[in-house]
Coordinates of C-alpha atoms and ligand atoms in Angstrom, one line a residue:
M1 CA 0.0 0.0 0.0
T2 CA 1.4 3.4 -1.0
D3 CA 0.9 6.3 1.4
K4 CA -1.2 8.6 -0.7
L5 CA -0.3 12.1 0.3
F6 CA -2.8 13.7 -2.0
E7 CA -5.7 12.2 -0.1
N8 CA -5.1 14.4 2.9
D9 CA -3.4 17.4 1.3
S10 CA -4.2 18.4 -2.3
Y11 CA -1.5 21.1 -2.2
I12 CA 1.6 19.0 -1.8
N13 CA 3.5 19.6 -5.1
E14 CA 7.0 18.6 -3.9
F15 CA 7.9 15.7 -1.7
E16 CA 10.6 13.2 -0.8
A17 CA 10.1 9.4 -1.0
K18 CA 12.0 6.2 -1.1
V19 CA 12.0 4.0 -4.2
L20 CA 10.6 0.5 -3.2
E21 CA 10.4 -1.2 -6.6
C22 CA 11.7 -0.5 -10.1
A23 CA 10.7 -2.8 -12.9
E24 CA 10.9 -2.7 -16.7
Y25 CA 7.6 -1.6 -18.2
K26 CA 6.7 -1.0 -21.9
E27 CA 10.4 -0.1 -22.8
R28 CA 10.3 2.2 -19.8
Y29 CA 10.2 1.6 -16.0
K30 CA 7.4 1.5 -13.4
I31 CA 8.3 2.7 -9.9
V32 CA 6.7 2.1 -6.6
L33 CA 7.4 4.6 -3.8
D34 CA 6.7 4.4 -0.1
K35 CA 4.6 7.5 -0.4
T36 CA 3.5 9.8 -3.3
A37 CA 1.7 13.1 -4.0
F38 CA 1.2 12.0 -7.7
F39 CA -2.6 11.4 -8.2
P40 CA -3.3 8.3 -10.3
E41 CA -6.2 8.6 -12.8
G42 CA -9.5 8.2 -11.0
G43 CA -13.0 9.8 -10.5
G44 CA -12.9 11.4 -13.9
Q45 CA -9.6 13.2 -13.2
K46 CA -6.5 12.3 -15.2
A47 CA -3.2 11.2 -13.7
D48 CA -0.6 13.8 -12.7
T49 CA 2.7 14.2 -14.6
G50 CA 5.9 15.6 -13.3
F51 CA 9.4 14.4 -12.3
L52 CA 11.1 12.0 -9.9
N53 CA 14.7 13.2 -9.3
G54 CA 14.4 15.0 -12.7
V55 CA 13.2 11.9 -14.5
K56 CA 9.9 12.4 -16.3
V57 CA 6.8 10.8 -14.8
I58 CA 4.7 9.9 -17.8
D59 CA 1.7 8.1 -16.3
V60 CA 0.5 7.2 -12.8
W61 CA -2.0 4.5 -11.9
E62 CA -3.2 2.6 -8.8
K63 CA -3.7 -1.2 -8.4
D64 CA -4.8 -2.9 -5.2
G65 CA -3.7 0.2 -3.1
T66 CA -0.3 0.5 -4.7
V67 CA 0.5 3.6 -6.9
Y68 CA 2.7 2.9 -9.9
H69 CA 4.7 5.7 -11.7
E70 CA 5.7 5.2 -15.3
V71 CA 9.1 6.9 -15.7
S72 CA 11.6 7.2 -18.6
E73 CA 14.7 6.2 -16.7
K74 CA 15.7 3.6 -14.1
L75 CA 15.6 4.6 -10.4
E76 CA 17.4 2.2 -8.1
P77 CA 15.3 0.8 -5.2
G78 CA 16.4 2.3 -1.9
T79 CA 17.1 5.7 -3.5
V80 CA 15.4 8.7 -1.9
V81 CA 13.9 10.8 -4.7
K82 CA 12.5 14.2 -4.9
G83 CA 9.0 14.3 -6.5
E84 CA 7.8 17.3 -8.3
I85 CA 4.2 17.5 -9.7
D86 CA 3.3 19.6 -12.7
W87 CA 1.4 21.9 -10.4
L88 CA -0.4 24.2 -12.7
Q89 CA -1.9 21.2 -14.6
R90 CA -3.0 19.6 -11.3
F91 CA -4.4 22.9 -9.9
Y92 CA -6.4 23.6 -13.1
R93 CA -7.8 20.1 -13.0
M94 CA -8.7 20.6 -9.3
Q95 CA -10.6 23.8 -10.3
N96 CA -12.5 21.9 -13.0
H97 CA -13.2 18.9 -10.7
S98 CA -14.4 21.0 -7.7
G99 CA -16.5 23.1 -10.1
E100 CA -18.1 20.0 -11.6
H101 CA -19.0 18.7 -8.0
L102 CA -20.6 22.2 -7.3
I103 CA -22.7 22.1 -10.5
S104 CA -23.7 18.5 -9.9
G105 CA -24.7 19.3 -6.3
I106 CA -26.8 22.3 -7.3
I107 CA -28.5 20.3 -10.1
H108 CA -29.3 17.5 -7.6
A109 CA -30.6 19.9 -5.0
L110 CA -32.8 21.9 -7.5
Y111 CA -34.0 19.1 -9.8
G112 CA -33.1 15.8 -8.1
Y113 CA -31.1 14.6 -11.1
N114 CA -28.0 12.4 -10.7
N115 CA -24.6 12.8 -12.3
V116 CA -24.2 9.7 -14.5
G117 CA -21.0 10.7 -16.3
F118 CA -18.0 13.0 -16.0
H119 CA -15.1 13.5 -18.4
M120 CA -12.3 16.0 -18.1
G121 CA -11.2 16.4 -21.7
H122 CA -8.4 18.6 -23.0
D123 CA -10.6 21.5 -24.1
V124 CA -13.8 20.9 -22.2
V125 CA -15.3 19.2 -19.2
T126 CA -18.4 17.2 -19.9
L127 CA -21.0 16.2 -17.3
D128 CA -24.0 14.0 -17.9
V129 CA -27.2 14.1 -15.8
D130 CA -30.1 11.7 -15.9
G131 CA -32.8 14.4 -16.6
R132 CA -33.6 17.1 -19.1
I133 CA -32.6 20.6 -18.1
S134 CA -33.4 23.6 -20.2
I135 CA -30.9 26.4 -21.1
G136 CA -32.8 28.8 -18.8
E137 CA -32.5 26.4 -15.9
L138 CA -28.8 25.9 -16.5
K139 CA -28.3 29.6 -16.5
D140 CA -29.8 29.6 -13.0
V141 CA -27.6 26.7 -12.0
E142 CA -24.5 28.5 -13.3
E143 CA -25.5 31.7 -11.4
R144 CA -25.9 29.8 -8.1
A145 CA -22.6 28.0 -8.6
N146 CA -20.8 31.3 -9.1
E147 CA -22.5 32.7 -6.0
A148 CA -21.1 29.7 -4.1
I149 CA -17.7 30.7 -5.4
Y150 CA -18.1 34.3 -4.1
E151 CA -19.2 32.9 -0.7
N152 CA -15.8 31.0 -0.6
V153 CA -17.0 28.1 1.5
P154 CA -14.7 25.3 2.5
I155 CA -14.3 22.0 0.6
R156 CA -13.1 19.1 2.6
A157 CA -12.4 15.4 2.2
F158 CA -13.0 12.9 4.9
V159 CA -13.6 9.2 5.5
P160 CA -16.8 8.8 7.7
K161 CA -17.5 5.9 10.0
K162 CA -20.0 3.3 8.6
S163 CA -22.7 4.5 11.1
D164 CA -22.2 8.1 10.1
L165 CA -22.2 7.2 6.4
E166 CA -25.6 5.7 6.6
R167 CA -27.1 8.8 8.2
M168 CA -25.3 11.2 6.0
D169 CA -27.0 13.1 3.1
I170 CA -24.8 12.1 0.1
R171 CA -25.6 12.9 -3.5
S172 CA -25.2 9.4 -4.8
K173 CA -25.6 6.5 -2.4
I174 CA -24.6 3.9 -5.1
D175 CA -21.5 1.8 -4.2
L176 CA -21.0 3.5 -0.8
T177 CA -18.9 1.2 1.3
E178 CA -17.1 1.6 4.6
G179 CA -13.8 3.5 4.2
I180 CA -15.0 5.5 1.2
R181 CA -13.7 9.1 0.9
I182 CA -16.4 11.8 0.8
V183 CA -15.8 15.3 -0.6
E184 CA -18.0 18.0 0.9
I185 CA -18.6 21.5 -0.4
E186 CA -20.1 23.1 2.7
G187 CA -23.8 23.8 2.2
Y188 CA -23.8 22.6 -1.5
D189 CA -22.7 19.1 -2.0
R190 CA -21.5 15.8 -0.5
C191 CA -20.2 13.1 -2.8
A192 CA -17.9 10.1 -2.8
C193 CA -14.7 11.0 -4.7
C194 CA -11.0 9.9 -4.6
A195 CA -9.5 12.9 -6.3
P196 CA -7.8 16.0 -4.9
H197 CA -9.9 19.2 -4.7
V198 CA -9.3 22.9 -4.0
A199 CA -9.7 23.8 -0.3
K200 CA -12.3 26.6 -0.8
T201 CA -14.8 27.4 -3.5
G202 CA -13.2 30.8 -4.2
E203 CA -10.2 28.9 -5.7
I204 CA -12.5 27.5 -8.4
G205 CA -12.5 31.1 -9.7
I206 CA -15.4 30.8 -12.1
V207 CA -17.8 28.2 -13.4
K208 CA -18.9 28.7 -17.0
I209 CA -21.4 26.4 -18.8
L210 CA -20.5 26.4 -22.5
N211 CA -23.1 24.2 -24.1
S212 CA -25.8 21.6 -23.3
Y213 CA -27.7 19.1 -25.3
P214 CA -30.1 16.1 -24.8
N215 CA -28.1 12.9 -24.3
K216 CA -29.5 9.4 -23.7
G217 CA -32.7 10.7 -22.1
G218 CA -30.8 13.2 -19.9
T219 CA -28.6 16.2 -20.5
R220 CA -24.9 16.5 -21.4
I221 CA -23.4 19.7 -20.1
E222 CA -20.1 21.2 -21.3
L223 CA -18.3 23.5 -18.9
L224 CA -15.0 25.0 -17.9
C225 CA -13.8 26.4 -14.6
G226 CA -11.1 28.6 -13.3
H227 CA -8.0 29.2 -15.5
D228 CA -9.3 27.0 -18.3
A229 CA -12.4 29.2 -18.5
L230 CA -10.1 32.3 -18.6
E231 CA -8.1 30.7 -21.5
Y232 CA -11.4 29.8 -23.3
Y233 CA -12.6 33.5 -22.9
R234 CA -9.2 34.7 -24.3
K235 CA -9.6 32.5 -27.4
K236 CA -13.2 33.6 -28.0
L237 CA -12.3 37.3 -27.5
S238 CA -9.3 36.9 -29.9
D239 CA -11.6 35.3 -32.5
N240 CA -14.3 38.0 -32.0
T241 CA -11.7 40.8 -32.3
E242 CA -10.4 39.3 -35.6
I243 CA -14.0 39.1 -37.0
M244 CA -14.7 42.7 -35.9
K245 CA -11.6 43.8 -37.8
L246 CA -12.4 41.7 -40.9
L247 CA -16.0 42.9 -41.1
S248 CA -15.4 46.4 -39.7
A249 CA -18.1 45.6 -37.2
P250 CA -18.5 47.4 -33.9
D251 CA -18.2 45.3 -30.6
G252 CA -21.4 43.4 -30.0
Q253 CA -22.5 43.5 -33.6
T254 CA -20.4 40.8 -35.2
A255 CA -23.3 38.3 -35.5
E256 CA -25.4 41.0 -37.4
A257 CA -22.4 41.8 -39.6
V258 CA -22.0 38.1 -40.5
R259 CA -25.7 37.8 -41.2
K260 CA -25.5 40.7 -43.6
L261 CA -22.4 39.2 -45.3
L262 CA -24.2 35.9 -45.8
D263 CA -27.3 37.7 -47.2
S264 CA -25.0 39.5 -49.7
I265 CA -23.3 36.2 -50.7
S266 CA -26.7 34.6 -51.2
A267 CA -27.7 37.6 -53.5
Y268 CA -24.5 37.4 -55.4
K269 CA -24.9 33.6 -55.9
T270 CA -28.4 34.2 -57.4
E271 CA -27.1 37.0 -59.7
I272 CA -24.2 34.8 -60.8
R273 CA -26.5 31.9 -61.6
S274 CA -28.8 34.1 -63.6
L275 CA -25.8 35.5 -65.6
K276 CA -24.4 32.0 -66.1
D277 CA -27.8 30.8 -67.4
K278 CA -27.9 33.7 -69.9
L279 CA -24.3 33.0 -71.0
A280 CA -24.9 29.3 -71.5
L281 CA -28.0 30.0 -73.7
A282 CA -26.0 32.5 -75.7
K283 CA -23.2 30.0 -76.3
L284 CA -25.6 27.1 -77.2
K285 CA -25.5 26.1 -80.9
V286 CA -28.3 23.8 -82.0
Q287 CA -28.7 21.6 -85.1
K288 CA -31.2 18.9 -86.0
I289 CA -29.8 15.5 -86.9
N290 CA -32.1 12.6 -87.7
S291 CA -34.9 14.3 -85.9
V292 CA -32.8 14.8 -82.8
A293 CA -32.3 18.4 -81.6
V294 CA -28.6 18.4 -80.8
G295 CA -27.1 21.3 -78.8
Y296 CA -23.4 22.0 -78.0
L297 CA -21.6 24.6 -75.9
E298 CA -18.1 24.7 -74.7
D299 CA -16.8 24.7 -71.1
A300 CA -20.2 24.2 -69.4
D301 CA -21.1 22.4 -66.2
F302 CA -24.3 20.3 -65.6
D303 CA -26.2 23.4 -64.3
D304 CA -25.5 25.1 -67.6
L305 CA -26.5 21.9 -69.5
R306 CA -29.8 21.8 -67.5
V307 CA -30.7 25.4 -68.5
C308 CA -30.0 24.5 -72.1
I309 CA -31.9 21.3 -72.2
N310 CA -34.9 23.0 -70.6
Q311 CA -34.8 25.7 -73.3
L312 CA -34.4 23.0 -76.0
T313 CA -37.3 20.8 -74.9
V314 CA -39.7 23.8 -74.9
G315 CA -39.5 24.1 -78.7
N316 CA -38.9 20.5 -79.6
D317 CA -41.3 17.5 -79.2
G318 CA -38.7 14.8 -80.1
I319 CA -35.5 13.9 -78.5
C320 CA -33.2 16.7 -77.4
A321 CA -29.6 16.3 -76.4
V322 CA -27.0 18.8 -75.2
F323 CA -23.3 18.2 -75.0
S324 CA -20.4 20.1 -73.6
G325 CA -16.7 19.5 -73.7
T326 CA -13.4 21.4 -73.8
E327 CA -10.8 21.7 -76.6
N328 CA -8.2 19.7 -74.6
T329 CA -10.3 16.7 -73.6
D330 CA -12.0 14.1 -75.7
G331 CA -14.9 13.5 -73.4
C332 CA -18.2 15.3 -73.3
M333 CA -20.9 15.7 -70.6
Y334 CA -24.4 15.2 -71.8
I335 CA -28.1 15.6 -71.0
V336 CA -30.7 13.9 -73.1
S337 CA -34.4 14.6 -72.6
S338 CA -37.7 14.5 -74.3
E339 CA -41.1 15.8 -73.5
S340 CA -43.0 13.1 -75.4
S341 CA -40.7 10.3 -76.6
D342 CA -38.9 7.4 -74.8
I343 CA -35.2 8.1 -75.0
A344 CA -34.2 4.4 -74.2
K345 CA -33.4 3.5 -77.8
F346 CA -31.4 6.6 -78.5
M347 CA -29.4 6.1 -75.2
Q348 CA -28.7 2.5 -76.1
H349 CA -27.3 3.8 -79.4
L350 CA -25.0 6.2 -77.6
K351 CA -23.9 3.4 -75.3
D352 CA -23.2 1.0 -78.2
T353 CA -21.4 3.4 -80.4
L354 CA -19.7 5.7 -78.0
N355 CA -19.7 3.8 -74.7
A356 CA -21.8 6.6 -73.0
K357 CA -22.1 6.3 -69.3
G358 CA -24.8 7.7 -67.0
G359 CA -28.3 7.2 -65.8
G360 CA -31.7 8.7 -65.4
K361 CA -35.3 8.0 -66.2
S362 CA -37.3 7.0 -69.4
N363 CA -37.4 10.6 -70.6
Y364 CA -34.2 12.0 -69.0
S365 CA -30.6 10.9 -68.8
Q366 CA -27.3 12.6 -67.9
G367 CA -23.7 11.4 -67.9
K368 CA -20.5 11.4 -69.9
V369 CA -19.4 10.2 -73.3
P370 CA -15.7 9.4 -73.9
A371 CA -15.8 11.1 -77.4
N372 CA -15.4 14.6 -78.9
F373 CA -18.3 16.4 -80.4
G374 CA -17.4 15.5 -84.0
E375 CA -17.5 11.8 -83.1
I376 CA -20.9 12.4 -81.3
I377 CA -22.3 14.1 -84.4
K378 CA -21.2 11.1 -86.6
A379 CA -22.9 8.6 -84.2
I380 CA -26.2 10.5 -84.2
E381 CA -26.1 10.7 -88.0
N382 CA -26.0 6.9 -88.0
Y383 CA -28.9 6.7 -85.6
R384 CA -32.0 5.2 -87.1
V385 CA -35.3 5.9 -85.4
Ligands
ZN401 ZN1 -15.2 13.8 -8.1

């Protein structure tokens, strides 16, 4: 059993300990110490990193009461080592974890919902509760959580006696066994947890809910606390300032400026489409071959071909076909359509003679022909109705 210094004091970030075991592990080493302030992963909080005698501690985990430290170099058993924890990383995690308990406690008190999931990601903390909470209700929860931070009430961890545990008002009674560690935010929450927490709510700094959405019949809430919330605000402010500059928009009016920009883009798109339609029709050259109205225009896309085939079918009862290619390529795109005739036989002819590929319906087909327009003309001249 390793003496876990973090259980009684979350603020130990340097300590001395004796190496008890050192074994090879995944091309590195795993170390057991007589005592440690390194928190192993647990309760939704990730493992601490840091150094043992200047040797990097990459990962920390606990098994059967023993804490293992994965390190990059060998440390001889019997050596007394100095442990240094990456303190800012740990402290920011403590801010997020205590903030998460606070939010969960307030939600439980107000709505009776339970925390059924907690994940401390790199960019965001997610918390799942087993009931639906509206955005308006979450705003109220966030307000109350920040009031608890202003009150600066104590947060303490303790292991109650079995008899006390049974009488105690604890957020989740599931899996409560004797010897379990309880973390209490005075007046707000009491919950079983193995992780280190800040000592007073004031140190959480701020709780900011970022997003929420329905999840498995409940609600997933995304939040950040303390320094991570400050960093998040910095990024958002930097983005907003950049958008203000790009759109020459005053502060507080970026959304309106983006909306106007999108409206103009939409109007330009409509205008461009209309001009492209006119251009395609102006470029279209039509000839009648074997009762098929055959149109051709250079450098068109399918939208252009569609405009042309629509125009062509208005004035022609029989089969209409429009093709487009470029000077440098042999292939052509095509659309074949007819208001009154079945085009199947004509399409079969294009497939047999030119290996045309594509698909559609009995009176409409589009695709590609691996031939230039001259070869297409010859094939249609040989078409027999
Ligand atoms: Zn916890």
